[in-house]
mmCIF file of C-alpha atoms in Angstrom:
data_model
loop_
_atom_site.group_PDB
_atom_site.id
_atom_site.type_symbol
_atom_site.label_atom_id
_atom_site.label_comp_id
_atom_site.label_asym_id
_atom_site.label_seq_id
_atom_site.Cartn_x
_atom_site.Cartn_y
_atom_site.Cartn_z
ATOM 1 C CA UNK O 1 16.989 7.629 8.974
ATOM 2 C CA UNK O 2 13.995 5.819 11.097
ATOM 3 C CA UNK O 3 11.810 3.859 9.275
ATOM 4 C CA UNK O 4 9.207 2.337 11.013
ATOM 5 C CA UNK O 5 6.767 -0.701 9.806
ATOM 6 C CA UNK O 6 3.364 -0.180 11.760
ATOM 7 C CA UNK O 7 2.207 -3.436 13.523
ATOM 8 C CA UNK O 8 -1.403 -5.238 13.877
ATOM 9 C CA UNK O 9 -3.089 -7.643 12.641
ATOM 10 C CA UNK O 10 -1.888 -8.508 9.479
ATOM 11 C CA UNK O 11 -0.131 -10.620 7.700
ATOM 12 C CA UNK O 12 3.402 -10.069 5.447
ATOM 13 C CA UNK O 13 5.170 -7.853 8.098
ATOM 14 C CA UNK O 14 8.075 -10.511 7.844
ATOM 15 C CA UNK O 15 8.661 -10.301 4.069
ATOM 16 C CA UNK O 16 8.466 -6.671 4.525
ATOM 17 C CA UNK O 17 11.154 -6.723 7.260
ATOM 18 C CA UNK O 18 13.595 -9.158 4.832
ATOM 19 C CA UNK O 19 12.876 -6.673 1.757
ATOM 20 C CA UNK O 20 14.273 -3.089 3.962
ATOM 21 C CA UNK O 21 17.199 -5.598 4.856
ATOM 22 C CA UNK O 22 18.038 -6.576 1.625
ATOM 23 C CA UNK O 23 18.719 -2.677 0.637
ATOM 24 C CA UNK O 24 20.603 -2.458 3.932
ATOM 25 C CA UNK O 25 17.695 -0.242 5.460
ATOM 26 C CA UNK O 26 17.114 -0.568 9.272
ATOM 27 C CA UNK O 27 13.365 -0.574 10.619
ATOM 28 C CA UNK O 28 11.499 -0.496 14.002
ATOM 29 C CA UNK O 29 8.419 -2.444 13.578
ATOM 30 C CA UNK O 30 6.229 -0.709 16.448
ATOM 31 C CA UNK O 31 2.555 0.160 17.065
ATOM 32 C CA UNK O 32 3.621 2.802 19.306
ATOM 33 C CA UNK O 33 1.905 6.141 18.653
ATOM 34 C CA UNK O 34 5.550 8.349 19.895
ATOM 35 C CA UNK O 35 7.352 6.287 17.648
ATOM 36 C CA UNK O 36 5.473 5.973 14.457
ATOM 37 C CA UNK O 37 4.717 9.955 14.694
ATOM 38 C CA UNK O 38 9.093 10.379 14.991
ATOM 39 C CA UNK O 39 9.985 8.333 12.257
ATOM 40 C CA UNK O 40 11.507 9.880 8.864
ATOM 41 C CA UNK O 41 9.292 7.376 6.775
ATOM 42 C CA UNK O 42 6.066 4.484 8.051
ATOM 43 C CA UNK O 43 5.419 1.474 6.247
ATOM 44 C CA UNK O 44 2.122 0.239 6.540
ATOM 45 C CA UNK O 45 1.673 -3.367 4.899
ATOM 46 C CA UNK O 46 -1.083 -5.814 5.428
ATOM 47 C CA UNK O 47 -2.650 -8.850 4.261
ATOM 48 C CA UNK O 48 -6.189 -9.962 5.113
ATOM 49 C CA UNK O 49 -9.182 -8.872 5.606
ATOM 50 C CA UNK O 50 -10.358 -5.354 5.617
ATOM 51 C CA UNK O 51 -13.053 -4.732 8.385
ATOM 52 C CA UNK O 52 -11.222 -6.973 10.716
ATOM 53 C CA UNK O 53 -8.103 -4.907 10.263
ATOM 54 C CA UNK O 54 -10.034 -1.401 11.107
ATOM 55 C CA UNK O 55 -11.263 -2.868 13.712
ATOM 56 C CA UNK O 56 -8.174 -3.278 15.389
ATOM 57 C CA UNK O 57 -6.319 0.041 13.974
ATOM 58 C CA UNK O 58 -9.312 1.758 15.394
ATOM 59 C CA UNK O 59 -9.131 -0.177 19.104
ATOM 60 C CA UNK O 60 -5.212 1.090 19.122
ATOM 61 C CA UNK O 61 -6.277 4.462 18.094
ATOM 62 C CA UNK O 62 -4.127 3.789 14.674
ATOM 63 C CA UNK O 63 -7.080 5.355 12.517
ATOM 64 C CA UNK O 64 -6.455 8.671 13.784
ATOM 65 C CA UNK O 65 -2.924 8.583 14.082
ATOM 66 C CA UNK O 66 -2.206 7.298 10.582
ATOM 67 C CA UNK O 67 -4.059 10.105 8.998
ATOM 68 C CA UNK O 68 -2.477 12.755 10.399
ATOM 69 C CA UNK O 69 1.423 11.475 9.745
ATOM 70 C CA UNK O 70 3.177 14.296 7.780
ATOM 71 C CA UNK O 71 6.345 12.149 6.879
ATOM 72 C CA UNK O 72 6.435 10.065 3.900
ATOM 73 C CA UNK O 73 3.835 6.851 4.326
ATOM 74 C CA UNK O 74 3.378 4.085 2.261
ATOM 75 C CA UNK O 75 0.682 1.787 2.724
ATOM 76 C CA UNK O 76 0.708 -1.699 0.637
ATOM 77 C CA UNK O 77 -1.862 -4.628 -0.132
ATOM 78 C CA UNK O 78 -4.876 -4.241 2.438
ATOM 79 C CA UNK O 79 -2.581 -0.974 4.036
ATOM 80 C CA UNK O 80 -3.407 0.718 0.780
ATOM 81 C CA UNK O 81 -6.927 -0.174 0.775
ATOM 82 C CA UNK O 82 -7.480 1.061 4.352
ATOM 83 C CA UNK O 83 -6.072 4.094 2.851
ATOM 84 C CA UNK O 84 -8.733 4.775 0.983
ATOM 85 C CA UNK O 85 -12.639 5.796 2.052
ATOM 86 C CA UNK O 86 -14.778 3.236 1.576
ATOM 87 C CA UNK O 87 -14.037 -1.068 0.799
ATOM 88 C CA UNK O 88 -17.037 -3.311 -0.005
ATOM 89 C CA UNK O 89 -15.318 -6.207 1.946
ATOM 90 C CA UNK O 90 -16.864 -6.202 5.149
ATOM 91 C CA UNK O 91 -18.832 -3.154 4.319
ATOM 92 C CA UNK O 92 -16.027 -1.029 5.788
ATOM 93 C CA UNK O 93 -15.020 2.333 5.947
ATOM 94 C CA UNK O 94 -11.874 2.825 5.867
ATOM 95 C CA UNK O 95 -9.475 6.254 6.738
ATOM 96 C CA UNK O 96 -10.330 8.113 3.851
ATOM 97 C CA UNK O 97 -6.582 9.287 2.846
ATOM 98 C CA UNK O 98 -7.638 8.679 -0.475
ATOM 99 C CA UNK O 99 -10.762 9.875 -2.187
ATOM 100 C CA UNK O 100 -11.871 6.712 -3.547
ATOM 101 C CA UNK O 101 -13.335 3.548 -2.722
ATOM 102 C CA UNK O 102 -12.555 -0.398 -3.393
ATOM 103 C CA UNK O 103 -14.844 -2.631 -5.064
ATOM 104 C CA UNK O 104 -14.700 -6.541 -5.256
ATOM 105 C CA UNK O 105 -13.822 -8.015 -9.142
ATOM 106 C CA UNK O 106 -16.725 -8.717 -10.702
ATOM 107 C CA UNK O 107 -17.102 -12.507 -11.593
ATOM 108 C CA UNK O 108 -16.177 -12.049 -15.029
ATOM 109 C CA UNK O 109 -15.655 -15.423 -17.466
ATOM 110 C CA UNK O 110 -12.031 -15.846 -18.079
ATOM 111 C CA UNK O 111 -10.320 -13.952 -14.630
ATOM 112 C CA UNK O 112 -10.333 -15.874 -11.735
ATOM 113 C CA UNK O 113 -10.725 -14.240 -8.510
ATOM 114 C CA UNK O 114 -8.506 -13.285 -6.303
ATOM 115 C CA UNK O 115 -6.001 -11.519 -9.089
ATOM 116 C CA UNK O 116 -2.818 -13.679 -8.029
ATOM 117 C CA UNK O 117 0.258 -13.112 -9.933
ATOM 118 C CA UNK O 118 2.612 -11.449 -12.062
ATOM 119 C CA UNK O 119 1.183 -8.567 -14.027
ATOM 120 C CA UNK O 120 2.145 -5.107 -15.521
ATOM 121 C CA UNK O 121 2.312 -1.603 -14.368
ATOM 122 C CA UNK O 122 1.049 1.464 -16.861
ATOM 123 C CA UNK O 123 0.603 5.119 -17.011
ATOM 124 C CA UNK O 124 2.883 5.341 -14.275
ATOM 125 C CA UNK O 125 3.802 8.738 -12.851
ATOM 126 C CA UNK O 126 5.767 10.099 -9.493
ATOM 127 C CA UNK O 127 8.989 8.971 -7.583
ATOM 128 C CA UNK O 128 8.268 5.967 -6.612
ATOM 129 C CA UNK O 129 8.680 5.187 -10.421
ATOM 130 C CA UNK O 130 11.686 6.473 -11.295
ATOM 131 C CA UNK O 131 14.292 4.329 -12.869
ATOM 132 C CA UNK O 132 11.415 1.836 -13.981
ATOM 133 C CA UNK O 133 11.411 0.199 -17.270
ATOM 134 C CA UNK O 134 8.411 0.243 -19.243
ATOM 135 C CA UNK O 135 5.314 -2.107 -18.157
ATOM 136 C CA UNK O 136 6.862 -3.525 -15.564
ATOM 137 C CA UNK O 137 5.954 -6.519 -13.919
ATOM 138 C CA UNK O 138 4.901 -6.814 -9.766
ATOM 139 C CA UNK O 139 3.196 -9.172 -7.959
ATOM 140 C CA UNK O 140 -0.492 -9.134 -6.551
ATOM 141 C CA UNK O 141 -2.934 -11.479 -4.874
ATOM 142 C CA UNK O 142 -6.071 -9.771 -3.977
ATOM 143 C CA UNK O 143 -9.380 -10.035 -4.428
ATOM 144 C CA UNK O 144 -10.514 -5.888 -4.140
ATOM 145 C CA UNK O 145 -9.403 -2.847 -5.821
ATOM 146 C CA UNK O 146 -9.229 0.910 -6.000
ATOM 147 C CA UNK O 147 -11.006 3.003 -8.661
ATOM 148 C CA UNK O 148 -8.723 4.619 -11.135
ATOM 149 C CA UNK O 149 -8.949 8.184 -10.145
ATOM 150 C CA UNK O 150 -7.389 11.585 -9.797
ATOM 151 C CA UNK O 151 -4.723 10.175 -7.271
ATOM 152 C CA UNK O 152 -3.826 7.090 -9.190
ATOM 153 C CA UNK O 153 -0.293 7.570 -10.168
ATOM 154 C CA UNK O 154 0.054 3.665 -12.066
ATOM 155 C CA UNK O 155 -2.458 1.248 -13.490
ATOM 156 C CA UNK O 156 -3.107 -1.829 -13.754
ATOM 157 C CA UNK O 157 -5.717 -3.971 -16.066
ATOM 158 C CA UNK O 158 -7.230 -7.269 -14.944
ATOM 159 C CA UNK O 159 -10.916 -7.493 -15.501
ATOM 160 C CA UNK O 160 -10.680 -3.763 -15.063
ATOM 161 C CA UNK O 161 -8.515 -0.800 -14.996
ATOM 162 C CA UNK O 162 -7.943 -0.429 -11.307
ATOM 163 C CA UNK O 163 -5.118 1.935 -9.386
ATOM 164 C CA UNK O 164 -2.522 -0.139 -8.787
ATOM 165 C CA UNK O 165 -0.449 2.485 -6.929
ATOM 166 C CA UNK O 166 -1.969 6.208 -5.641
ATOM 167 C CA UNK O 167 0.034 9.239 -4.220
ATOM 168 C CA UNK O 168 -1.452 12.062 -2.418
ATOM 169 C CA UNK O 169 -0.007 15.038 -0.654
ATOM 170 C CA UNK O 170 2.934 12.880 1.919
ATOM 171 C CA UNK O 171 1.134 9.119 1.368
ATOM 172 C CA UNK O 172 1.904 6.846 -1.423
ATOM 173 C CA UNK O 173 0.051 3.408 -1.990
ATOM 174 C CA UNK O 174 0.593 0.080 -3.964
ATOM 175 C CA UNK O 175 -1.948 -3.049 -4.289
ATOM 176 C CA UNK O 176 0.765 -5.108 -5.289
ATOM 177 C CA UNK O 177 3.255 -6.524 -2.766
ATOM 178 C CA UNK O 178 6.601 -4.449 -3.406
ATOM 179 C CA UNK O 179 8.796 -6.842 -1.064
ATOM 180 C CA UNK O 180 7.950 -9.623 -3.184
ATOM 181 C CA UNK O 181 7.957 -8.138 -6.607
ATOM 182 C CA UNK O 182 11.883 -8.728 -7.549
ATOM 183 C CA UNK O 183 13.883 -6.051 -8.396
ATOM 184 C CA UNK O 184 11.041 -3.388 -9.622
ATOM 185 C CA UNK O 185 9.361 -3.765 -6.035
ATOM 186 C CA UNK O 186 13.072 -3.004 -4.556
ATOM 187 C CA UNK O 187 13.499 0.176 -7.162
ATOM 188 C CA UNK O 188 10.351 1.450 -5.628
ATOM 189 C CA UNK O 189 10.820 0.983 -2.070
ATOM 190 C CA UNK O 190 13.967 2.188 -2.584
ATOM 191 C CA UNK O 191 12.784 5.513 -4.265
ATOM 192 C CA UNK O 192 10.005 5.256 -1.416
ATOM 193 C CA UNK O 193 13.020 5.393 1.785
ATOM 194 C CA UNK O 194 14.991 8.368 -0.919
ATOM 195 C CA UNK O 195 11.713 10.426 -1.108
ATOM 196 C CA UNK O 196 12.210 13.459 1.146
ATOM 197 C CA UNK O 197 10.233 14.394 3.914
ATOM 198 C CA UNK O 198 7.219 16.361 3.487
ATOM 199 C CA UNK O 199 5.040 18.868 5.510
#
């Protein structure tokens, strides 16, 4: 199977890498449009910030290409925000994979800003879930988050409901960092790599 992890400009593409080699999974880590569109499953992590990294997927071409992968995708962190249609940071719209848009926290008494941390998964639904206990616990840092919606397929509460992981049609999502989230975040990118491909 060919995995690839789609490089630019942002961050966490090396604990990424060490995660698919602790479950023994090879990866190509490539920005190359002929390779990305051949692989069985993409990857597409990120750190950062959200208008800078459009900026870049769009001077590769990457906002196009991403969009139209058929195969199995997962975007995490930023990579599932740039999923999505719209982000308030930067005032940036994003690819639009997902119907929904990301809003900042609000500065709420209490909840500091950005959400760093270990916290709990609910209403959780789909394959990339399977074999999960109940509530489990991943890690985020961010400071932005997805709407709950019709494509949110697990939830998580600080300050706010918000979709902590979204699945539509071939392209799954988490806000949390699976690579770094201990043996749940393994479970699911292992599910994620067993999911079959899709047309």
């Amino acid at each position: 199977m060919k995995t690839v992890i789609i490089k630019y400009n942002a961050g966490n593409v090396q604990s990424v890498m060490y995660a698919l080699e602790r479950i023994g999974a090879s990866y190509l880590l490539t920005d190359d449009e002929a390779e990305i569109r051949s692989a069985d499953k993409v990857i597409f992590p990120g750190v950062g910030e959200a208008s800078t990294a459009m900026a870049y997927l769009r001077q590769r071409g990457l906002d196009k290409v991403i969009p139209s992968l058929k195969q199995p995708v997962l975007g995490t962190c930023v990579g599932m925000q740039l999923l999505c249609r719209y982000s308030e940071e930067g005032n940036t719209t994003c690819m639009g994979v997902f119907d929904v848009d990301v809003r900042r926290f609000p500065a709420t008494p209490g909840f500091k800003v950005p959400h760093t941390g270990w916290n709990n998964l609910t209403t959780m639904q789909g394959p990339l879930t399977e074999g999960l206990t109940e509530n489990p616990y991943v890690y985020f840092v961010h400071s932005y988050c997805a709407d709950v919606c019709p494509e949110t397929i697990a939830v998580c509460d600080y300050v706010r409901p918000f979709s902590a992981m979204l699945h539509r049609d071939n392209f799954y999502a988490a806000q949390f960092h699976a690579e770094i989230s201990g043996n749940v975040g393994q479970r699911i990118l292992e599910n994620f790599l067993d999911v079959d491909k899709r047309t």
